[in-house]
Amino acid sequence: MQRNFTYYSDPGHGWVQVHKAFLEQLVGCDWRIVFSSFSYYSRRDGFVYLEEDSDAPKFLGLCLANSVEPTFSKQNFDTECFIRSLSPL
């Protein structure tokens, strides 16, 4: 199964946007313990923003282990991205 995700980046870092419900499908309701505090969560819309260095690669491994083929669209910011103002995991 192919599934598209958005990769956000600013001059300092990048994140993969994943809906919390999808993470729950992959790893269960304890999904937060799988990822670091360098990722962010938006309670308002239910999206998790997985940081690019360790959490996004873990996520990609989980996708592949569950027969999900991720594709990505990109959103680049020239200034600090809104994700930095969200709550860390």
mmCIF file of N, CA and C in Angstrom, residues 8-69:
data_model
loop_
_atom_site.group_PDB
_atom_site.id
_atom_site.type_symbol
_atom_site.label_atom_id
_atom_site.label_comp_id
_atom_site.label_asym_id
_atom_site.label_seq_id
_atom_site.Cartn_x
_atom_site.Cartn_y
_atom_site.Cartn_z
ATOM 1 N N TYR A 8 8.368 18.621 5.994
ATOM 2 C CA TYR A 8 8.523 20.056 6.222
ATOM 3 C C TYR A 8 9.973 20.339 6.582
ATOM 4 N N SER A 9 10.509 21.442 6.085
ATOM 5 C CA SER A 9 11.865 21.819 6.479
ATOM 6 C C SER A 9 11.984 23.330 6.571
ATOM 7 N N ASP A 10 12.900 23.742 7.453
ATOM 8 C CA ASP A 10 13.295 25.144 7.542
ATOM 9 C C ASP A 10 14.822 25.149 7.470
ATOM 10 N N PRO A 11 15.468 26.305 7.574
ATOM 11 C CA PRO A 11 16.923 26.315 7.418
ATOM 12 C C PRO A 11 17.679 25.458 8.446
ATOM 13 N N GLY A 12 17.043 25.082 9.548
ATOM 14 C CA GLY A 12 17.758 24.337 10.580
ATOM 15 C C GLY A 12 17.392 22.873 10.739
ATOM 16 N N HIS A 13 16.213 22.462 10.247
ATOM 17 C CA HIS A 13 15.803 21.086 10.516
ATOM 18 C C HIS A 13 14.641 20.676 9.606
ATOM 19 N N GLY A 14 14.223 19.408 9.759
ATOM 20 C CA GLY A 14 13.115 18.905 8.977
ATOM 21 C C GLY A 14 12.294 17.892 9.754
ATOM 22 N N TRP A 15 11.038 17.702 9.338
ATOM 23 C CA TRP A 15 10.095 16.821 10.026
ATOM 24 C C TRP A 15 9.173 16.149 9.016
ATOM 25 N N VAL A 16 8.748 14.949 9.339
ATOM 26 C CA VAL A 16 7.749 14.248 8.535
ATOM 27 C C VAL A 16 6.419 14.312 9.282
ATOM 28 N N GLN A 17 5.388 14.776 8.606
ATOM 29 C CA GLN A 17 4.057 14.900 9.200
ATOM 30 C C GLN A 17 3.310 13.569 9.068
ATOM 31 N N VAL A 18 2.853 13.053 10.211
ATOM 32 C CA VAL A 18 2.113 11.792 10.249
ATOM 33 C C VAL A 18 0.928 11.975 11.183
ATOM 34 N N HIS A 19 -0.220 11.496 10.810
ATOM 35 C CA HIS A 19 -1.369 11.604 11.704
ATOM 36 C C HIS A 19 -1.221 10.611 12.855
ATOM 37 N N LYS A 20 -1.582 11.049 14.045
ATOM 38 C CA LYS A 20 -1.488 10.220 15.247
ATOM 39 C C LYS A 20 -2.208 8.885 15.065
ATOM 40 N N ALA A 21 -3.354 8.895 14.418
ATOM 41 C CA ALA A 21 -4.126 7.663 14.214
ATOM 42 C C ALA A 21 -3.329 6.648 13.388
ATOM 43 N N PHE A 22 -2.539 7.123 12.437
ATOM 44 C CA PHE A 22 -1.721 6.196 11.643
ATOM 45 C C PHE A 22 -0.602 5.606 12.490
ATOM 46 N N LEU A 23 0.010 6.427 13.347
ATOM 47 C CA LEU A 23 1.038 5.896 14.250
ATOM 48 C C LEU A 23 0.448 4.846 15.184
ATOM 49 N N GLU A 24 -0.773 5.069 15.644
ATOM 50 C CA GLU A 24 -1.443 4.089 16.499
ATOM 51 C C GLU A 24 -1.681 2.781 15.745
ATOM 52 N N GLN A 25 -1.978 2.868 14.462
ATOM 53 C CA GLN A 25 -2.138 1.655 13.655
ATOM 54 C C GLN A 25 -0.825 0.889 13.544
ATOM 55 N N LEU A 26 0.282 1.621 13.406
ATOM 56 C CA LEU A 26 1.586 0.978 13.231
ATOM 57 C C LEU A 26 2.136 0.376 14.518
ATOM 58 N N VAL A 27 2.047 1.135 15.625
ATOM 59 C CA VAL A 27 2.728 0.692 16.858
ATOM 60 C C VAL A 27 1.829 0.613 18.086
ATOM 61 N N GLY A 28 0.568 0.966 17.963
ATOM 62 C CA GLY A 28 -0.336 0.903 19.108
ATOM 63 C C GLY A 28 -0.451 2.225 19.834
ATOM 64 N N CYS A 29 -1.208 2.208 20.913
ATOM 65 C CA CYS A 29 -1.501 3.459 21.633
ATOM 66 C C CYS A 29 -0.301 4.001 22.409
ATOM 67 N N ASP A 30 0.748 3.217 22.562
ATOM 68 C CA ASP A 30 1.959 3.702 23.229
ATOM 69 C C ASP A 30 2.974 4.256 22.233
ATOM 70 N N TRP A 31 2.506 4.786 21.124
ATOM 71 C CA TRP A 31 3.389 5.267 20.060
ATOM 72 C C TRP A 31 4.380 6.320 20.541
ATOM 73 N N ARG A 32 4.015 7.093 21.557
ATOM 74 C CA ARG A 32 4.908 8.171 22.032
ATOM 75 C C ARG A 32 6.244 7.640 22.551
ATOM 76 N N ILE A 33 6.255 6.460 23.148
ATOM 77 C CA ILE A 33 7.509 5.950 23.715
ATOM 78 C C ILE A 33 8.484 5.477 22.635
ATOM 79 N N VAL A 34 7.997 5.322 21.408
ATOM 80 C CA VAL A 34 8.848 4.887 20.302
ATOM 81 C C VAL A 34 9.701 6.047 19.783
ATOM 82 N N PHE A 35 9.198 7.273 19.932
ATOM 83 C CA PHE A 35 9.839 8.439 19.341
ATOM 84 C C PHE A 35 10.391 9.384 20.405
ATOM 85 N N SER A 36 11.325 10.218 20.002
ATOM 86 C CA SER A 36 12.029 11.104 20.933
ATOM 87 C C SER A 36 11.267 12.398 21.214
ATOM 88 N N SER A 37 11.768 13.137 22.166
ATOM 89 C CA SER A 37 11.180 14.443 22.501
ATOM 90 C C SER A 37 11.591 15.523 21.504
ATOM 91 N N PHE A 38 12.336 15.138 20.462
ATOM 92 C CA PHE A 38 12.710 16.091 19.418
ATOM 93 C C PHE A 38 11.642 16.185 18.333
ATOM 94 N N SER A 39 10.615 15.358 18.448
ATOM 95 C CA SER A 39 9.476 15.429 17.549
ATOM 96 C C SER A 39 8.359 16.209 18.230
ATOM 97 N N TYR A 40 7.379 16.631 17.455
ATOM 98 C CA TYR A 40 6.326 17.504 17.974
ATOM 99 C C TYR A 40 4.942 16.933 17.685
ATOM 100 N N TYR A 41 3.979 17.405 18.476
ATOM 101 C CA TYR A 41 2.596 16.943 18.335
ATOM 102 C C TYR A 41 1.656 18.134 18.380
ATOM 103 N N SER A 42 0.710 18.160 17.447
ATOM 104 C CA SER A 42 -0.322 19.191 17.428
ATOM 105 C C SER A 42 -1.634 18.568 17.902
ATOM 106 N N ARG A 43 -2.033 18.890 19.112
ATOM 107 C CA ARG A 43 -3.293 18.367 19.649
ATOM 108 C C ARG A 43 -4.497 18.885 18.861
ATOM 109 N N ARG A 44 -4.344 20.059 18.294
ATOM 110 C CA ARG A 44 -5.446 20.694 17.570
ATOM 111 C C ARG A 44 -5.872 19.877 16.344
ATOM 112 N N ASP A 45 -4.892 19.387 15.585
ATOM 113 C CA ASP A 45 -5.258 18.651 14.371
ATOM 114 C C ASP A 45 -4.832 17.190 14.376
ATOM 115 N N GLY A 46 -4.154 16.754 15.452
ATOM 116 C CA GLY A 46 -3.790 15.340 15.584
ATOM 117 C C GLY A 46 -2.584 14.903 14.783
ATOM 118 N N PHE A 47 -1.794 15.861 14.284
ATOM 119 C CA PHE A 47 -0.608 15.487 13.528
ATOM 120 C C PHE A 47 0.623 15.447 14.416
ATOM 121 N N VAL A 48 1.476 14.494 14.119
ATOM 122 C CA VAL A 48 2.782 14.358 14.760
ATOM 123 C C VAL A 48 3.807 14.731 13.701
ATOM 124 N N TYR A 49 4.834 15.464 14.116
ATOM 125 C CA TYR A 49 5.894 15.890 13.217
ATOM 126 C C TYR A 49 7.178 15.229 13.687
ATOM 127 N N LEU A 50 7.574 14.169 12.988
ATOM 128 C CA LEU A 50 8.719 13.354 13.386
ATOM 129 C C LEU A 50 10.004 13.974 12.863
ATOM 130 N N GLU A 51 10.936 14.249 13.783
ATOM 131 C CA GLU A 51 12.181 14.901 13.384
ATOM 132 C C GLU A 51 12.979 13.982 12.458
ATOM 133 N N GLU A 52 13.758 14.596 11.587
ATOM 134 C CA GLU A 52 14.370 13.890 10.471
ATOM 135 C C GLU A 52 15.552 12.990 10.813
ATOM 136 N N ASP A 53 16.244 13.216 11.925
ATOM 137 C CA ASP A 53 17.488 12.493 12.184
ATOM 138 C C ASP A 53 17.313 11.078 12.729
ATOM 139 N N SER A 54 16.389 10.887 13.659
ATOM 140 C CA SER A 54 16.214 9.528 14.192
ATOM 141 C C SER A 54 14.763 9.058 14.164
ATOM 142 N N ASP A 55 13.822 9.938 14.423
ATOM 143 C CA ASP A 55 12.423 9.513 14.473
ATOM 144 C C ASP A 55 11.846 9.203 13.094
ATOM 145 N N ALA A 56 12.158 10.010 12.104
ATOM 146 C CA ALA A 56 11.660 9.742 10.750
ATOM 147 C C ALA A 56 12.216 8.419 10.207
ATOM 148 N N PRO A 57 13.521 8.132 10.387
ATOM 149 C CA PRO A 57 14.003 6.818 9.938
ATOM 150 C C PRO A 57 13.327 5.643 10.670
ATOM 151 N N LYS A 58 13.049 5.796 11.960
ATOM 152 C CA LYS A 58 12.298 4.753 12.684
ATOM 153 C C LYS A 58 10.922 4.562 12.055
ATOM 154 N N PHE A 59 10.271 5.671 11.766
ATOM 155 C CA PHE A 59 8.958 5.631 11.143
ATOM 156 C C PHE A 59 9.013 4.929 9.789
ATOM 157 N N LEU A 60 10.012 5.256 8.981
ATOM 158 C CA LEU A 60 10.141 4.618 7.668
ATOM 159 C C LEU A 60 10.319 3.111 7.813
ATOM 160 N N GLY A 61 11.109 2.695 8.801
ATOM 161 C CA GLY A 61 11.281 1.269 9.059
ATOM 162 C C GLY A 61 9.972 0.604 9.449
ATOM 163 N N LEU A 62 9.182 1.282 10.273
ATOM 164 C CA LEU A 62 7.875 0.751 10.667
ATOM 165 C C LEU A 62 6.938 0.636 9.464
ATOM 166 N N CYS A 63 6.990 1.631 8.595
ATOM 167 C CA CYS A 63 6.163 1.580 7.384
ATOM 168 C C CYS A 63 6.523 0.364 6.548
ATOM 169 N N LEU A 64 7.801 0.208 6.271
ATOM 170 C CA LEU A 64 8.241 -0.894 5.422
ATOM 171 C C LEU A 64 7.924 -2.246 6.046
ATOM 172 N N ALA A 65 8.062 -2.350 7.370
ATOM 173 C CA ALA A 65 7.749 -3.604 8.069
ATOM 174 C C ALA A 65 6.261 -3.936 8.000
ATOM 175 N N ASN A 66 5.439 -2.907 7.748
ATOM 176 C CA ASN A 66 3.991 -3.101 7.672
ATOM 177 C C ASN A 66 3.464 -2.968 6.242
ATOM 178 N N SER A 67 4.338 -3.172 5.272
ATOM 179 C CA SER A 67 3.986 -3.138 3.843
ATOM 180 C C SER A 67 3.376 -1.815 3.386
ATOM 181 N N VAL A 68 3.833 -0.716 3.996
ATOM 182 C CA VAL A 68 3.418 0.622 3.580
ATOM 183 C C VAL A 68 4.588 1.247 2.828
ATOM 184 N N GLU A 69 4.328 1.686 1.610
ATOM 185 C CA GLU A 69 5.351 2.328 0.804
ATOM 186 C C GLU A 69 5.157 3.838 0.889
#
